mmCIF file of C-alpha atoms in Angstrom:
data_model
loop_
_atom_site.group_PDB
_atom_site.id
_atom_site.type_symbol
_atom_site.label_atom_id
_atom_site.label_comp_id
_atom_site.label_asym_id
_atom_site.label_seq_id
_atom_site.Cartn_x
_atom_site.Cartn_y
_atom_site.Cartn_z
ATOM 1 C CA MET G 734 24.177 -20.827 -39.252
ATOM 2 C CA PHE G 735 23.065 -23.467 -36.691
ATOM 3 C CA LYS G 736 26.238 -22.824 -34.873
ATOM 4 C CA GLY G 737 25.918 -19.256 -35.195
ATOM 5 C CA MET G 738 22.482 -19.314 -33.537
ATOM 6 C CA ILE G 739 23.631 -21.518 -30.589
ATOM 7 C CA LYS G 740 26.737 -19.071 -29.847
ATOM 8 C CA ASN G 741 24.077 -16.254 -29.612
ATOM 9 C CA VAL G 742 21.789 -17.820 -27.369
ATOM 10 C CA ILE G 743 24.738 -18.644 -25.170
ATOM 11 C CA LEU G 744 26.325 -15.177 -25.182
ATOM 12 C CA LYS G 745 22.667 -14.087 -24.146
ATOM 13 C CA SER G 746 22.272 -16.365 -21.453
ATOM 14 C CA ILE G 747 25.661 -15.450 -20.080
ATOM 15 C CA THR G 748 24.526 -11.738 -20.105
ATOM 16 C CA LEU G 749 21.328 -12.140 -18.522
ATOM 17 C CA LEU G 750 23.266 -14.173 -16.089
ATOM 18 C CA MET G 751 25.767 -11.197 -15.226
ATOM 19 C CA LEU G 752 22.610 -8.835 -15.133
ATOM 20 C CA SER G 753 20.807 -11.147 -12.628
ATOM 21 C CA SER G 754 23.843 -11.438 -10.557
ATOM 22 C CA PHE G 755 24.399 -7.481 -10.244
ATOM 23 C CA LEU G 756 20.676 -6.577 -9.842
ATOM 24 C CA PHE G 757 19.754 -9.409 -7.507
ATOM 25 C CA GLY G 758 22.492 -10.739 -5.647
ATOM 26 C CA CYS G 759 22.070 -10.987 -2.011
ATOM 27 C CA GLU G 760 25.283 -10.813 -0.577
ATOM 28 C CA SER G 761 28.420 -8.488 -1.051
ATOM 29 C CA GLU G 762 31.676 -10.236 -1.505
ATOM 30 C CA GLN G 763 33.493 -7.495 0.297
ATOM 31 C CA HIS G 764 33.414 -8.118 4.123
ATOM 32 C CA HIS G 765 30.316 -10.692 3.515
ATOM 33 C CA LYS G 766 28.254 -7.753 3.976
ATOM 34 C CA LYS G 767 24.464 -8.875 3.687
ATOM 35 C CA THR G 768 22.690 -6.640 0.726
ATOM 36 C CA ILE G 769 19.236 -7.119 0.174
ATOM 37 C CA ARG G 770 17.605 -5.593 -3.103
ATOM 38 C CA LEU G 771 14.382 -3.947 -2.443
ATOM 39 C CA ALA G 772 12.435 -2.562 -5.443
ATOM 40 C CA HIS G 773 9.066 -0.788 -5.627
ATOM 41 C CA GLY G 774 7.031 1.539 -8.113
ATOM 42 C CA LEU G 775 6.864 4.763 -6.306
ATOM 43 C CA ASP G 776 8.481 8.065 -6.633
ATOM 44 C CA ILE G 777 11.618 9.044 -4.880
ATOM 45 C CA GLN G 778 9.629 11.886 -3.189
ATOM 46 C CA HIS G 779 7.255 9.611 -1.873
ATOM 47 C CA PRO G 780 6.767 9.385 2.071
ATOM 48 C CA VAL G 781 7.230 5.401 1.790
ATOM 49 C CA HIS G 782 10.256 5.866 -0.515
ATOM 50 C CA LEU G 783 11.614 8.261 1.961
ATOM 51 C CA ALA G 784 10.932 5.914 4.782
ATOM 52 C CA LEU G 785 12.536 3.151 3.200
ATOM 53 C CA VAL G 786 15.841 5.192 2.618
ATOM 54 C CA PHE G 787 15.641 5.876 6.516
ATOM 55 C CA MET G 788 15.167 2.054 7.201
ATOM 56 C CA ASN G 789 18.356 1.367 5.477
ATOM 57 C CA GLU G 790 20.033 3.756 7.516
ATOM 58 C CA GLU G 791 18.602 2.335 10.360
ATOM 59 C CA LEU G 792 19.885 -1.075 9.395
ATOM 60 C CA GLN G 793 23.073 -0.152 8.754
ATOM 61 C CA ARG G 794 23.370 1.535 12.075
ATOM 62 C CA LEU G 795 22.194 -1.412 14.067
ATOM 63 C CA SER G 796 24.310 -3.852 11.994
ATOM 64 C CA ASP G 797 27.397 -1.328 12.369
ATOM 65 C CA GLY G 798 27.487 -1.270 8.443
ATOM 66 C CA LYS G 799 27.423 -5.342 8.248
ATOM 67 C CA MET G 800 23.866 -5.239 6.439
ATOM 68 C CA ASP G 801 21.991 -3.016 3.992
ATOM 69 C CA LEU G 802 19.585 -2.379 1.541
ATOM 70 C CA VAL G 803 19.996 -1.350 -2.083
ATOM 71 C CA ILE G 804 16.541 0.336 -3.219
ATOM 72 C CA PHE G 805 15.130 0.407 -6.995
ATOM 73 C CA PRO G 806 12.390 2.817 -6.993
ATOM 74 C CA SER G 807 9.960 4.262 -9.618
ATOM 75 C CA GLY G 808 9.377 0.945 -11.141
ATOM 76 C CA GLN G 809 12.770 0.458 -12.435
ATOM 77 C CA LEU G 810 12.309 -3.355 -12.402
ATOM 78 C CA GLY G 811 8.611 -3.833 -12.948
ATOM 79 C CA SER G 812 5.225 -3.496 -11.923
ATOM 80 C CA GLU G 813 3.965 -4.415 -8.312
ATOM 81 C CA ARG G 814 2.864 -7.694 -9.657
ATOM 82 C CA GLU G 815 6.224 -8.188 -11.324
ATOM 83 C CA ILE G 816 8.073 -7.535 -8.340
ATOM 84 C CA LEU G 817 6.016 -9.811 -6.196
ATOM 85 C CA GLU G 818 6.510 -12.601 -8.649
ATOM 86 C CA LEU G 819 10.450 -11.986 -8.636
ATOM 87 C CA ILE G 820 10.380 -12.414 -4.809
ATOM 88 C CA GLN G 821 8.438 -15.615 -5.111
ATOM 89 C CA ILE G 822 11.130 -17.184 -7.322
ATOM 90 C CA GLY G 823 14.018 -15.978 -5.344
ATOM 91 C CA SER G 824 15.173 -13.045 -7.819
ATOM 92 C CA MET G 825 14.447 -10.326 -5.456
ATOM 93 C CA GLY G 826 14.672 -9.809 -1.583
ATOM 94 C CA MET G 827 11.903 -6.995 -0.624
ATOM 95 C CA THR G 828 9.216 -4.870 -1.754
ATOM 96 C CA LYS G 829 6.316 -2.678 -0.926
ATOM 97 C CA VAL G 830 2.522 -3.624 -1.953
ATOM 98 C CA SER G 831 -0.794 -2.494 -0.951
ATOM 99 C CA ALA G 832 -2.579 -4.910 1.160
ATOM 100 C CA SER G 833 -4.999 -5.308 -1.618
ATOM 101 C CA SER G 834 -2.453 -6.516 -3.860
ATOM 102 C CA LEU G 835 -1.796 -9.412 -1.458
ATOM 103 C CA GLU G 836 -5.714 -10.557 -1.385
ATOM 104 C CA ALA G 837 -4.346 -13.469 -4.040
ATOM 105 C CA PHE G 838 -1.756 -14.563 -1.401
ATOM 106 C CA VAL G 839 -3.586 -13.904 1.910
ATOM 107 C CA PRO G 840 -7.256 -13.766 1.271
ATOM 108 C CA GLU G 841 -8.076 -12.254 4.690
ATOM 109 C CA MET G 842 -6.310 -9.109 3.365
ATOM 110 C CA LYS G 843 -9.769 -8.285 1.935
ATOM 111 C CA VAL G 844 -11.265 -7.325 5.016
ATOM 112 C CA PHE G 845 -9.175 -3.575 4.736
ATOM 113 C CA SER G 846 -11.525 -3.126 1.609
ATOM 114 C CA LEU G 847 -14.582 -3.160 4.095
ATOM 115 C CA PRO G 848 -15.743 0.387 4.798
ATOM 116 C CA TYR G 849 -15.507 1.861 7.930
ATOM 117 C CA LEU G 850 -13.903 -1.339 9.713
ATOM 118 C CA PHE G 851 -11.834 1.114 11.778
ATOM 119 C CA ASP G 852 -13.021 3.712 14.249
ATOM 120 C CA ASP G 853 -10.029 5.893 13.640
ATOM 121 C CA LYS G 854 -6.309 5.694 13.419
ATOM 122 C CA GLU G 855 -5.872 4.634 16.801
ATOM 123 C CA HIS G 856 -8.277 1.818 16.322
ATOM 124 C CA PHE G 857 -6.309 1.125 12.912
ATOM 125 C CA TRP G 858 -2.791 1.114 14.339
ATOM 126 C CA HIS G 859 -3.847 -1.070 17.323
ATOM 127 C CA ILE G 860 -4.901 -3.717 15.326
ATOM 128 C CA LEU G 861 -1.994 -3.604 12.654
ATOM 129 C CA SER G 862 0.676 -3.412 15.833
ATOM 130 C CA GLY G 863 -1.189 -6.292 17.237
ATOM 131 C CA GLU G 864 -1.793 -10.132 17.335
ATOM 132 C CA ILE G 865 -3.976 -10.088 14.324
ATOM 133 C CA GLY G 866 -1.882 -7.722 12.492
ATOM 134 C CA GLN G 867 1.127 -10.095 12.794
ATOM 135 C CA GLN G 868 -1.105 -12.944 11.655
ATOM 136 C CA LEU G 869 -1.757 -11.024 8.668
ATOM 137 C CA LEU G 870 1.851 -10.523 7.997
ATOM 138 C CA ASP G 871 2.809 -14.358 8.570
ATOM 139 C CA ALA G 872 -0.110 -15.832 6.368
ATOM 140 C CA GLY G 873 1.729 -15.138 3.085
ATOM 141 C CA THR G 874 4.591 -17.464 4.140
ATOM 142 C CA PRO G 875 3.121 -20.713 2.190
ATOM 143 C CA TYR G 876 3.267 -18.576 -0.899
ATOM 144 C CA ARG G 877 6.770 -17.663 -0.142
ATOM 145 C CA VAL G 878 6.335 -14.022 1.095
ATOM 146 C CA LYS G 879 6.488 -12.869 4.555
ATOM 147 C CA GLY G 880 5.298 -9.333 5.715
ATOM 148 C CA LEU G 881 8.069 -7.617 7.622
ATOM 149 C CA GLY G 882 5.446 -4.642 8.818
ATOM 150 C CA TYR G 883 3.099 -1.870 7.900
ATOM 151 C CA PHE G 884 3.272 1.480 6.196
ATOM 152 C CA ASP G 885 0.354 3.873 6.441
ATOM 153 C CA ALA G 886 -1.360 4.446 3.050
ATOM 154 C CA GLY G 887 -3.911 6.873 4.637
ATOM 155 C CA SER G 888 -7.646 6.743 4.424
ATOM 156 C CA ARG G 889 -9.679 7.211 1.013
ATOM 157 C CA SER G 890 -12.375 9.679 0.915
ATOM 158 C CA PHE G 891 -14.859 11.310 -1.720
ATOM 159 C CA TYR G 892 -14.242 14.209 -4.091
ATOM 160 C CA THR G 893 -16.925 15.847 -6.681
ATOM 161 C CA THR G 894 -16.702 17.956 -9.150
ATOM 162 C CA GLY G 895 -20.155 20.066 -9.025
ATOM 163 C CA ASN G 896 -22.138 18.417 -6.479
ATOM 164 C CA LYS G 897 -21.809 18.832 -2.979
ATOM 165 C CA VAL G 898 -21.796 15.383 -1.029
ATOM 166 C CA THR G 899 -22.213 15.110 2.706
ATOM 167 C CA LYS G 900 -24.581 12.193 3.257
ATOM 168 C CA PRO G 901 -25.075 8.930 1.349
ATOM 169 C CA ASP G 902 -28.142 10.285 -0.325
ATOM 170 C CA ASP G 903 -26.205 12.611 -2.050
ATOM 171 C CA LEU G 904 -24.367 10.124 -3.828
ATOM 172 C CA ALA G 905 -27.497 9.129 -5.376
ATOM 173 C CA GLY G 906 -26.909 8.644 -9.031
ATOM 174 C CA LEU G 907 -23.600 10.138 -9.342
ATOM 175 C CA LYS G 908 -21.152 8.488 -11.481
ATOM 176 C CA ILE G 909 -17.945 7.909 -9.004
ATOM 177 C CA ARG G 910 -14.580 6.613 -10.194
ATOM 178 C CA VAL G 911 -13.389 3.719 -8.466
ATOM 179 C CA MET G 912 -10.510 1.141 -8.862
ATOM 180 C CA ASN G 913 -11.001 -1.936 -10.867
ATOM 181 C CA SER G 914 -11.928 -3.349 -7.690
ATOM 182 C CA GLN G 915 -15.214 -5.423 -7.067
ATOM 183 C CA SER G 916 -15.138 -4.273 -3.395
ATOM 184 C CA ALA G 917 -14.902 -0.370 -4.526
ATOM 185 C CA VAL G 918 -17.447 -1.231 -6.768
ATOM 186 C CA ASP G 919 -19.824 -2.726 -4.057
ATOM 187 C CA MET G 920 -19.010 -0.097 -2.073
ATOM 188 C CA VAL G 921 -19.994 2.777 -4.198
ATOM 189 C CA ASN G 922 -23.281 1.155 -5.571
ATOM 190 C CA THR G 923 -24.312 0.101 -2.018
ATOM 191 C CA MET G 924 -24.125 3.707 -0.803
ATOM 192 C CA GLY G 925 -26.207 4.789 -3.688
ATOM 193 C CA GLY G 926 -23.612 6.069 -6.219
ATOM 194 C CA ALA G 927 -22.685 4.986 -9.743
ATOM 195 C CA ALA G 928 -19.403 3.147 -9.403
ATOM 196 C CA THR G 929 -17.561 3.595 -12.759
ATOM 197 C CA PRO G 930 -14.017 2.222 -13.003
ATOM 198 C CA VAL G 931 -11.704 4.455 -14.671
ATOM 199 C CA SER G 932 -7.954 4.285 -14.844
ATOM 200 C CA TRP G 933 -5.946 6.586 -12.629
ATOM 201 C CA GLY G 934 -4.312 8.165 -15.764
ATOM 202 C CA GLU G 935 -7.427 8.933 -17.291
ATOM 203 C CA LEU G 936 -9.075 9.953 -14.415
ATOM 204 C CA TYR G 937 -8.378 14.008 -14.803
ATOM 205 C CA THR G 938 -9.793 14.336 -17.956
ATOM 206 C CA ALA G 939 -12.857 12.227 -17.161
ATOM 207 C CA LEU G 940 -13.615 14.415 -14.017
ATOM 208 C CA GLN G 941 -12.823 17.489 -16.481
ATOM 209 C CA GLN G 942 -15.325 15.922 -19.223
ATOM 210 C CA GLY G 943 -17.821 14.850 -16.674
ATOM 211 C CA ILE G 944 -17.617 11.405 -17.785
ATOM 212 C CA VAL G 945 -17.494 10.855 -14.082
ATOM 213 C CA GLU G 946 -18.823 13.350 -11.516
ATOM 214 C CA GLY G 947 -16.475 12.281 -8.552
ATOM 215 C CA ALA G 948 -13.643 9.903 -7.208
ATOM 216 C CA GLU G 949 -12.237 8.646 -3.852
ATOM 217 C CA ASN G 950 -8.718 8.654 -2.816
ATOM 218 C CA ASN G 951 -6.351 9.957 -0.175
ATOM 219 C CA PRO G 952 -5.558 13.576 0.572
ATOM 220 C CA PRO G 953 -2.036 13.469 -0.870
ATOM 221 C CA SER G 954 -3.243 11.596 -4.051
ATOM 222 C CA PHE G 955 -5.989 14.204 -4.634
ATOM 223 C CA PHE G 956 -3.265 16.901 -4.393
ATOM 224 C CA TYR G 957 -0.470 15.456 -6.270
ATOM 225 C CA SER G 958 -2.888 14.202 -9.149
ATOM 226 C CA LYS G 959 -3.991 17.846 -9.447
ATOM 227 C CA HIS G 960 -7.574 16.451 -9.259
ATOM 228 C CA TYR G 961 -8.489 19.596 -6.962
ATOM 229 C CA GLU G 962 -8.084 21.586 -10.094
ATOM 230 C CA VAL G 963 -11.495 20.277 -11.459
ATOM 231 C CA SER G 964 -12.879 19.015 -8.185
ATOM 232 C CA LYS G 965 -14.822 21.683 -5.792
ATOM 233 C CA TYR G 966 -15.706 19.398 -2.919
ATOM 234 C CA TYR G 967 -13.555 17.078 -0.809
ATOM 235 C CA LEU G 968 -15.682 15.023 1.922
ATOM 236 C CA LEU G 969 -13.470 13.593 4.704
ATOM 237 C CA ASP G 970 -15.522 10.443 5.090
ATOM 238 C CA GLU G 971 -12.623 7.974 4.936
ATOM 239 C CA HIS G 972 -14.326 5.073 4.362
ATOM 240 C CA THR G 973 -11.393 2.692 3.846
ATOM 241 C CA SER G 974 -7.816 2.267 5.238
ATOM 242 C CA ILE G 975 -5.972 -0.057 3.417
ATOM 243 C CA PRO G 976 -2.019 -0.221 4.681
ATOM 244 C CA ASP G 977 0.825 -0.745 2.751
ATOM 245 C CA VAL G 978 2.843 -4.008 3.733
ATOM 246 C CA ILE G 979 6.461 -4.263 3.428
ATOM 247 C CA ILE G 980 7.238 -7.755 2.569
ATOM 248 C CA ILE G 981 10.670 -10.154 2.096
ATOM 249 C CA GLY G 982 10.944 -13.317 0.401
ATOM 250 C CA THR G 983 10.922 -16.438 2.498
ATOM 251 C CA HIS G 984 14.049 -17.686 0.835
ATOM 252 C CA MET G 985 15.736 -14.327 1.923
ATOM 253 C CA TRP G 986 14.331 -14.239 5.516
ATOM 254 C CA ASN G 987 15.301 -18.028 6.310
ATOM 255 C CA ASN G 988 18.975 -17.351 4.866
ATOM 256 C CA LEU G 989 19.234 -14.621 7.534
ATOM 257 C CA SER G 990 21.103 -15.029 10.610
ATOM 258 C CA GLU G 991 18.649 -14.864 13.984
ATOM 259 C CA GLN G 992 20.950 -11.701 14.666
ATOM 260 C CA GLN G 993 20.405 -10.391 11.216
ATOM 261 C CA GLN G 994 16.557 -10.985 11.557
ATOM 262 C CA GLN G 995 16.630 -9.074 14.335
ATOM 263 C CA TRP G 996 18.461 -5.842 12.835
ATOM 264 C CA LEU G 997 15.767 -6.116 9.843
ATOM 265 C CA SER G 998 12.993 -6.125 12.333
ATOM 266 C CA GLN G 999 14.079 -3.396 14.228
ATOM 267 C CA ALA G 1000 14.959 -1.147 11.426
ATOM 268 C CA MET G 1001 11.457 -2.114 10.153
ATOM 269 C CA SER G 1002 9.743 -0.899 13.430
ATOM 270 C CA ALA G 1003 11.732 2.236 13.499
ATOM 271 C CA ALA G 1004 10.661 3.014 9.678
ATOM 272 C CA THR G 1005 6.889 2.230 10.483
ATOM 273 C CA GLU G 1006 6.981 5.085 12.997
ATOM 274 C CA TYR G 1007 8.983 7.202 10.790
ATOM 275 C CA GLN G 1008 6.918 6.752 7.764
ATOM 276 C CA LYS G 1009 3.746 7.534 10.037
ATOM 277 C CA GLU G 1010 4.800 11.070 10.778
ATOM 278 C CA LEU G 1011 5.859 12.033 7.073
ATOM 279 C CA TRP G 1012 2.414 10.659 6.055
ATOM 280 C CA ALA G 1013 0.774 12.757 8.674
ATOM 281 C CA GLN G 1014 2.780 15.626 7.407
ATOM 282 C CA SER G 1015 1.783 14.860 3.460
ATOM 283 C CA THR G 1016 -1.960 14.717 4.424
ATOM 284 C CA ASP G 1017 -1.990 18.106 6.167
ATOM 285 C CA MET G 1018 0.108 19.775 3.743
ATOM 286 C CA ALA G 1019 -2.380 18.437 1.004
ATOM 287 C CA LEU G 1020 -5.676 19.480 2.560
ATOM 288 C CA GLN G 1021 -3.991 22.845 3.059
ATOM 289 C CA LYS G 1022 -3.023 23.250 -0.426
ATOM 290 C CA VAL G 1023 -6.192 22.272 -1.984
ATOM 291 C CA GLN G 1024 -8.080 24.513 0.308
ATOM 292 C CA GLU G 1025 -6.137 27.383 -0.736
ATOM 293 C CA ALA G 1026 -6.866 26.758 -4.345
ATOM 294 C CA GLY G 1027 -10.503 26.996 -3.376
ATOM 295 C CA VAL G 1028 -11.418 23.364 -2.894
ATOM 296 C CA GLN G 1029 -14.243 22.806 -0.179
ATOM 297 C CA VAL G 1030 -12.946 20.338 2.451
ATOM 298 C CA LEU G 1031 -16.025 18.669 4.158
ATOM 299 C CA THR G 1032 -16.371 16.877 7.321
ATOM 300 C CA ALA G 1033 -18.809 13.410 6.916
ATOM 301 C CA ASP G 1034 -21.149 12.192 9.434
ATOM 302 C CA LYS G 1035 -19.600 9.029 9.459
ATOM 303 C CA SER G 1036 -22.477 7.213 11.282
ATOM 304 C CA LEU G 1037 -24.722 7.406 8.066
ATOM 305 C CA PHE G 1038 -22.238 6.161 5.798
ATOM 306 C CA GLN G 1039 -21.757 3.125 8.046
ATOM 307 C CA LYS G 1040 -25.383 2.239 7.949
ATOM 308 C CA SER G 1041 -25.630 2.553 4.325
ATOM 309 C CA VAL G 1042 -23.074 0.079 3.932
ATOM 310 C CA ALA G 1043 -24.733 -2.454 6.500
ATOM 311 C CA PRO G 1044 -25.408 -4.721 3.361
ATOM 312 C CA LEU G 1045 -21.902 -5.349 2.725
ATOM 313 C CA TYR G 1046 -21.097 -6.694 6.456
ATOM 314 C CA LYS G 1047 -23.786 -9.280 5.756
ATOM 315 C CA LYS G 1048 -22.225 -10.810 2.746
ATOM 316 C CA PHE G 1049 -19.321 -11.893 4.976
ATOM 317 C CA GLU G 1050 -21.731 -13.701 7.797
ATOM 318 C CA GLN G 1051 -21.185 -17.484 7.664
ATOM 319 C CA THR G 1052 -18.077 -17.161 5.939
ATOM 320 C CA LYS G 1053 -14.324 -17.953 6.734
ATOM 321 C CA PHE G 1054 -13.778 -14.143 7.423
ATOM 322 C CA GLN G 1055 -16.244 -13.288 9.926
ATOM 323 C CA PRO G 1056 -14.230 -14.271 13.105
ATOM 324 C CA LEU G 1057 -11.596 -11.736 11.827
ATOM 325 C CA ILE G 1058 -14.146 -9.209 10.925
ATOM 326 C CA SER G 1059 -15.844 -9.690 14.342
ATOM 327 C CA ALA G 1060 -12.245 -9.550 16.100
ATOM 328 C CA ILE G 1061 -11.320 -6.212 14.775
ATOM 329 C CA ILE G 1062 -14.494 -4.675 15.407
ATOM 330 C CA SER G 1063 -14.337 -5.565 18.840
ATOM 331 C CA ASN G 1064 -10.606 -5.014 19.690
ATOM 332 C CA LYS G 1065 -10.906 -1.425 19.986
ATOM 333 C CA ASP G 1066 -8.918 -1.013 23.242
ATOM 334 C CA LYS G 1067 -6.698 1.705 22.704
ATOM 335 C CA PRO G 1068 -3.046 1.118 23.545
#
């Protein structure tokens, strides 16, 4: 019996080893082509996935077929957190994560959760494509992750079921669904609302039944979730802009030649520009569709909302984050 147990353990170990080799192998034996495995949790129709497919095409073109990506979408290989852990132990090459998910490794990423940190899209991309953006990408290397570049994840805005919101005072007492994030809770409460964490999968029903009276997210998410069916108003206040980050394990990056690193970086840059266009198209489409469905899309006076969240900025005074926040706010020169 004991021998049989040992035999089963050995067989399972061999099977897992073979599966791991298939899923996570980094280099093809055929023609020594470098193949990087990339996993993420989004649908294949999502602008991020489409941009990653484009990135792979660019990588193959630049390398003349000597380098490519194998993409595992839709959470096939685990959650965002699980994939991050696979990258850290060297079992996965690359992934897409929200900047907020990287806070555990790069605390400075918390600044993206500050409302109205950026004036507009130009300011946002000016920071990300400059020295500050690069410093944040590199800051995860002690944790075995390196940022390659950023993708647009839009700006989050408020939508409500029965109460029109155009200024912070209109949020008073309203139960607004937020992510299970202390930063999001603090923001809504500071504005005067009643922040109510609800899981994304339960939000439609919560809006429908009046458990919450509103929520906040970007236009594509508002549309694809069908929350517009139960929400009459969408206020474009664009309080936070939290980018997606394409990361690679340092084990993988350090094993690439200088030429391979250059190919990958060039493909990343091209994919960023392509994804910006896809996201803009998706946002315009979403706003058009929800208005056709009867939603009133409103424009916010952002200055009123900015004043309402001033206490949040005071919390960062005399902390290590203050120089970074000040640098972002003051660095508004448009390229």
